[in-house]
Amino acid sequence: MSYSISHIASIIDAESTIVSDVTVEHLLLDSRKVYSPSTSLFFAIKSQRRDGHQFIAELYKKGVRNFVISEAIDASLYPEANFLLVDNALVALQQIAADHRQQFNIPVIGISGSNGKTVVKEWLYQLLQENYNIVRSPKSYNSQIGVPLSIWQMNEQHTLAIFEAGISEQGEMLRLERIIKPTIGVLTNIGEAHSDGFNDEEHKFREKLVLFKNSEVIIGREIDFTGRKDIVEMLGENIVLKTWGHGEDNNFLIKTIDKGVSETAIEIEFDNSTVSITIPFTDDASVENAITCAAIMLQLGIGADIIERRMKNLHPVNMRLELKKGTNNCSIINDSYSADLSSLNIALNFLVNQSAGTKKTVILSDFLHSGLQDEDLYEEIADALQNHSVNHVIGIGERISTLLPIAFGNSSLSQEYFNTTESFIQHYRFSKFKEETILVKGARIFEFEKIVPLLEQKAHQTILEINLNALTHNLKQYQKILQPSTKVMAMVKAFAYGSGGAEIAGVLQFQKVDYLGVAYADEGVELRKAGITLPIMVMNPEENAFEAIVEHNLEPEIYSFELLHSFDLFLKGQALQQYPVHLEIETGMNRLGFSINDIEQLGNELMATASFRIQSCFSHLAGSEEKEQDPFTEQQAIKFKKAVDQLQEILGYVFLKHIANSAAAIRHPHLQLDMVRLGIGLYGVDSAATGKLDLQTVATLKSTVAQLKYLKPGDSVSYNRKGVVNRDSVIATIRIGYADGYPRRLGNGIGKITVKKKLAPVIGTVCMDMIMIDVTDIPCVHEGDEVTVFGKELTVQQIAEWANTIPYEIMTGISQRVKRVYFEE
């Protein structure tokens, strides 16, 4: 569906300046994701750190011509643009979505709860897609912004809608209810998650229930509604509450739950009939989510035999896109379990974000159960691929092989087609893939998981998983505590603390940090080759790297007169002037930097040459993490201020000033100045242990069990026989050693590994490629089982403490032979 810009203006009661009454098809909130500019409407939403109005000029250059704004704009600067002036752009977005929702009279399932919303939504899609043409929330689009974007997807071909709603504070659910207007309400559960914005659990329960104030029926767990049914009655006398549980009063009576080794049998009684379902899961969360889905299917009138058959084939919800290293310098994005239009656009956005200037290839299967006519479906697929500048498409399946070429028409985009996955694997020459980013996306029935290993770079089974969502989350956590004017320099030196420089830098660039910092020029060169365009400061420039620095537009740190003179001479030889550099001032670290006593000389020498333009002046704090060092930190700050004030007066122009690292940004907010340098904090490590930020773990180091040994008392383990067992023992050999970065000093019981959520001590000496752990007290350990070296539960901070070192050393010590796997939830 589409709306004229004048119609939208009337919906949101805007003061409008309309040059051309064009049609709007896409709602745009992110200036980095412009794929159909002429039919997009941009909402200039203001947040704590970003103001959407500052991106209008950039978007206008990209071809966007429609804008919802909340402050006056000089329209003469944008002669072809339409502007709709409102009090609040976010409210306008929600008004448009609410109006759009009112155009449809179909069942709408609204899902709320503390946990399980996305799984229930995705399982309902799996279970009901043969009965309905379903529109659903992409990913976890359940916020004040995500819900309107989800609703906007609805069109006249849909026969069922499923939307999530998530809230973090009072009043938010009422706004979402006005947009979603669910006819069927589903409460997954009430737990501890997302409790910060509420007085207590009762307050949170009441707020979540607001979503269902105009619903016909509410479905939920008996335990959540015990003693609370009066709250439902207060919502509206016509609302029917239906609960599931073991009590006889439940509408969906759970007769039995029988857990086996790999599946669970559940017997449900409803309307004097019994439904017996079996699901291929045994964990409690999956059992609860499956029961909720079965109850909804029964409410919709789906037959028991259909429910039983489809429940057997439930598959896990793959909540993440994985980025892996491929052969021939390729990168592989694994999304091999789904094929629908919403998730295609999400995956293509991730492809664009990660390709960084390289060729983009998409391997795609037939799209099933879309509800659209095939011709319309593949036209939309073709448009999405072309709008995201895909270079090469490989289609697998009879429908895509027939219809996508027609949809592309005379497009110059490279295309190849195969009828089956087996045919592609058998006949395609995989060595043809070179220096490109490849998205593998297909419906589960096509078994694209067989393709991914053929594209991957071969590596041993120890991997470092990098959660890109967590990285973004941590960045935003720091941004919340920064002054609005304070910029961010993200440190990506030492291979981004072991996490992968180019991949991490790509995410940070996408999130619009202001600067990147590297240790050496070659790190900066690699980032430039990977398509990173952000300003990059080189903290340890060497004379033999000057040419590479200039060639790749890197900005060196100047910390001594010798370096200043050498680079000045080089620039003059290249006839370059006003080259951007950064000055380090020594205030107490006593490592690198100009002395406080040399500032006048430094200023005079800079005035005597035209070679340099000072971008920033900075210093390093020696003990910002430690309270007992606070007086020294303040002394450093005073010295720094005196030096930069003096230097700025000599030079006669303003430059950026920065002294705060991750810890100082939290503990010493008055030192945030013009910019902060965020390092290990971005990776989830609060080096100051303040607990003030909700940081998430970014890196998880995993390996597998290579072999199990069954030893008798007196048997020894590893070199030098230092590990001796005193009982019948089970010893697991793990595929990681000191050559992978596991510290040798963690041997002989000092270090531990997580196996099946329990800690197993290292026994004996750490070997180059292997360690051995004692799993005697951990049942059901098998060869091939996954183990965690560090991650969310067993943190890198704990590993560092055992090894008598710091998290920096552990993370940067993970060797390059350990495969990095990047994923986005």
Tab-separated table of C-alpha atoms in Angstrom, residues 570-738:
chain	number	residue	atom	x	y	z
A	570	PHE	CA	58.519	14.197	4.650
A	571	LEU	CA	55.443	16.371	4.066
A	572	LYS	CA	57.507	19.155	2.561
A	573	GLY	CA	59.090	16.645	0.215
A	574	GLN	CA	55.566	15.657	-0.881
A	575	ALA	CA	54.484	19.324	-1.189
A	576	LEU	CA	51.715	18.682	1.354
A	577	GLN	CA	50.383	21.301	3.740
A	578	GLN	CA	47.912	21.352	6.627
A	579	TYR	CA	48.140	17.585	7.108
A	580	PRO	CA	45.992	16.427	10.067
A	581	VAL	CA	47.963	15.239	13.110
A	582	HIS	CA	47.365	14.627	16.818
A	583	LEU	CA	49.622	15.766	19.657
A	584	GLU	CA	50.237	13.749	22.817
A	585	ILE	CA	51.109	15.604	26.012
A	586	GLU	CA	52.956	13.825	28.829
A	587	THR	CA	51.129	14.436	32.119
A	588	GLY	CA	52.218	11.490	34.263
A	589	MET	CA	52.081	8.231	32.306
A	590	ASN	CA	55.754	8.703	31.387
A	591	ARG	CA	55.507	6.690	28.195
A	592	LEU	CA	55.122	8.986	25.184
A	593	GLY	CA	54.353	12.671	24.772
A	594	PHE	CA	55.681	16.230	24.834
A	595	SER	CA	56.715	17.520	28.228
A	596	ILE	CA	54.648	20.267	29.839
A	597	ASN	CA	57.813	22.352	29.811
A	598	ASP	CA	58.095	22.056	26.010
A	599	ILE	CA	54.672	23.436	25.103
A	600	GLU	CA	55.876	26.936	24.217
A	601	GLN	CA	58.631	25.535	21.967
A	602	LEU	CA	56.164	23.093	20.406
A	603	GLY	CA	53.704	25.866	19.643
A	604	ASN	CA	56.374	28.066	18.102
A	605	GLU	CA	57.675	25.265	15.883
A	606	LEU	CA	54.171	24.448	14.704
A	607	MET	CA	53.613	28.108	13.842
A	608	ALA	CA	56.841	28.101	11.836
A	609	THR	CA	55.676	25.422	9.402
A	610	ALA	CA	52.599	25.047	7.185
A	611	SER	CA	52.838	21.245	7.178
A	612	PHE	CA	50.414	20.494	10.005
A	613	ARG	CA	46.855	21.047	11.100
A	614	ILE	CA	46.306	19.948	14.716
A	615	GLN	CA	43.175	17.799	14.875
A	616	SER	CA	43.407	16.972	18.550
A	617	CYS	CA	45.608	17.165	21.607
A	618	PHE	CA	45.423	14.408	24.203
A	619	SER	CA	47.059	12.654	27.121
A	620	HIS	CA	46.878	9.252	28.822
A	621	LEU	CA	45.614	8.795	32.374
A	622	ALA	CA	47.757	6.437	34.443
A	623	GLY	CA	45.194	5.247	37.016
A	624	SER	CA	41.678	6.286	36.060
A	625	GLU	CA	40.245	2.901	37.141
A	626	GLU	CA	41.433	3.141	40.751
A	627	LYS	CA	39.909	5.332	43.443
A	628	GLU	CA	43.198	5.645	45.316
A	629	GLN	CA	44.714	7.210	42.186
A	630	ASP	CA	42.023	9.896	41.867
A	631	PRO	CA	44.235	12.693	43.265
A	632	PHE	CA	46.907	11.828	40.688
A	633	THR	CA	44.261	11.723	37.950
A	634	GLU	CA	43.157	15.230	38.910
A	635	GLN	CA	46.787	16.412	38.819
A	636	GLN	CA	47.104	15.019	35.293
A	637	ALA	CA	43.914	16.779	34.242
A	638	ILE	CA	45.166	20.125	35.589
A	639	LYS	CA	48.487	19.740	33.755
A	640	PHE	CA	46.706	18.798	30.558
A	641	LYS	CA	44.339	21.774	30.680
A	642	LYS	CA	47.218	24.160	31.275
A	643	ALA	CA	49.159	22.719	28.327
A	644	VAL	CA	46.298	22.748	25.807
A	645	ASP	CA	45.179	26.239	26.812
A	646	GLN	CA	48.711	27.494	26.253
A	647	LEU	CA	49.051	25.658	22.954
A	648	GLN	CA	45.689	26.817	21.669
A	649	GLU	CA	46.563	30.435	22.479
A	650	ILE	CA	49.812	30.146	20.496
A	651	LEU	CA	48.216	28.416	17.483
A	652	GLY	CA	45.192	30.676	17.359
A	653	TYR	CA	42.634	27.995	16.513
A	654	VAL	CA	40.552	25.393	18.339
A	655	PHE	CA	41.291	21.654	18.279
A	656	LEU	CA	39.745	18.619	19.989
A	657	LYS	CA	40.915	17.785	23.507
A	658	HIS	CA	40.680	14.317	25.042
A	659	ILE	CA	42.110	12.561	28.077
A	660	ALA	CA	39.382	10.099	29.215
A	661	ASN	CA	39.485	6.376	28.481
A	662	SER	CA	36.605	3.936	29.093
A	663	ALA	CA	37.037	4.003	32.880
A	664	ALA	CA	37.456	7.778	33.115
A	665	ALA	CA	34.357	8.353	30.989
A	666	ILE	CA	32.375	6.714	33.801
A	667	ARG	CA	34.340	7.643	36.939
A	668	HIS	CA	35.413	11.157	35.956
A	669	PRO	CA	32.606	12.609	33.786
A	670	HIS	CA	34.095	16.125	34.017
A	671	LEU	CA	37.032	14.794	31.975
A	672	GLN	CA	34.914	13.758	28.977
A	673	LEU	CA	35.894	17.060	27.292
A	674	ASP	CA	35.550	17.103	23.480
A	675	MET	CA	36.089	13.383	22.962
A	676	VAL	CA	36.571	10.130	24.882
A	677	ARG	CA	38.601	7.112	23.813
A	678	LEU	CA	36.629	3.913	24.301
A	679	GLY	CA	38.619	0.697	24.316
A	680	ILE	CA	37.984	-2.501	26.208
A	681	GLY	CA	34.722	-1.127	27.583
A	682	LEU	CA	33.189	-1.530	24.129
A	683	TYR	CA	33.872	-5.253	24.409
A	684	GLY	CA	31.933	-5.566	27.667
A	685	VAL	CA	34.749	-5.203	30.206
A	686	ASP	CA	34.225	-2.518	32.837
A	687	SER	CA	37.841	-2.168	33.909
A	688	ALA	CA	36.831	0.157	36.742
A	689	ALA	CA	34.191	-2.307	37.992
A	690	THR	CA	31.745	0.567	38.502
A	691	GLY	CA	28.620	-1.417	37.662
A	692	LYS	CA	27.079	1.806	36.332
A	693	LEU	CA	26.639	0.494	32.783
A	694	ASP	CA	24.737	-2.529	31.554
A	695	LEU	CA	27.604	-3.875	29.451
A	696	GLN	CA	27.166	-7.081	27.472
A	697	THR	CA	29.740	-9.727	26.636
A	698	VAL	CA	30.992	-9.304	23.068
A	699	ALA	CA	33.550	-12.124	22.739
A	700	THR	CA	32.971	-15.785	23.624
A	701	LEU	CA	35.819	-18.277	23.190
A	702	LYS	CA	34.615	-21.826	22.523
A	703	SER	CA	36.168	-25.180	21.752
A	704	THR	CA	35.182	-28.844	21.713
A	705	VAL	CA	36.022	-32.118	23.429
A	706	ALA	CA	38.473	-34.069	21.257
A	707	GLN	CA	38.632	-37.243	23.356
A	708	LEU	CA	37.666	-38.679	26.740
A	709	LYS	CA	40.132	-40.683	28.849
A	710	TYR	CA	39.120	-42.950	31.737
A	711	LEU	CA	41.939	-43.019	34.289
A	712	LYS	CA	42.694	-44.954	37.476
A	713	PRO	CA	44.167	-43.571	40.714
A	714	GLY	CA	47.845	-42.759	40.214
A	715	ASP	CA	47.588	-42.141	36.460
A	716	SER	CA	49.162	-38.862	35.286
A	717	VAL	CA	48.108	-36.279	32.720
A	718	SER	CA	50.200	-34.135	30.337
A	719	TYR	CA	53.895	-33.262	30.297
A	720	ASN	CA	56.101	-33.684	33.382
A	721	ARG	CA	53.370	-35.814	35.038
A	722	LYS	CA	52.280	-32.881	37.191
A	723	GLY	CA	48.625	-33.815	36.949
A	724	VAL	CA	48.000	-37.018	38.928
A	725	VAL	CA	44.504	-38.352	39.674
A	726	ASN	CA	43.665	-39.847	43.067
A	727	ARG	CA	40.383	-41.517	42.051
A	728	ASP	CA	38.711	-43.077	39.036
A	729	SER	CA	38.530	-40.064	36.723
A	730	VAL	CA	37.164	-38.932	33.385
A	731	ILE	CA	39.545	-36.545	31.606
A	732	ALA	CA	38.470	-34.559	28.556
A	733	THR	CA	41.015	-33.302	26.031
A	734	ILE	CA	40.044	-29.868	24.680
A	735	ARG	CA	41.168	-28.427	21.331
A	736	ILE	CA	42.905	-25.297	22.653
A	737	GLY	CA	46.423	-24.621	23.887
A	738	TYR	CA	48.933	-21.882	24.472
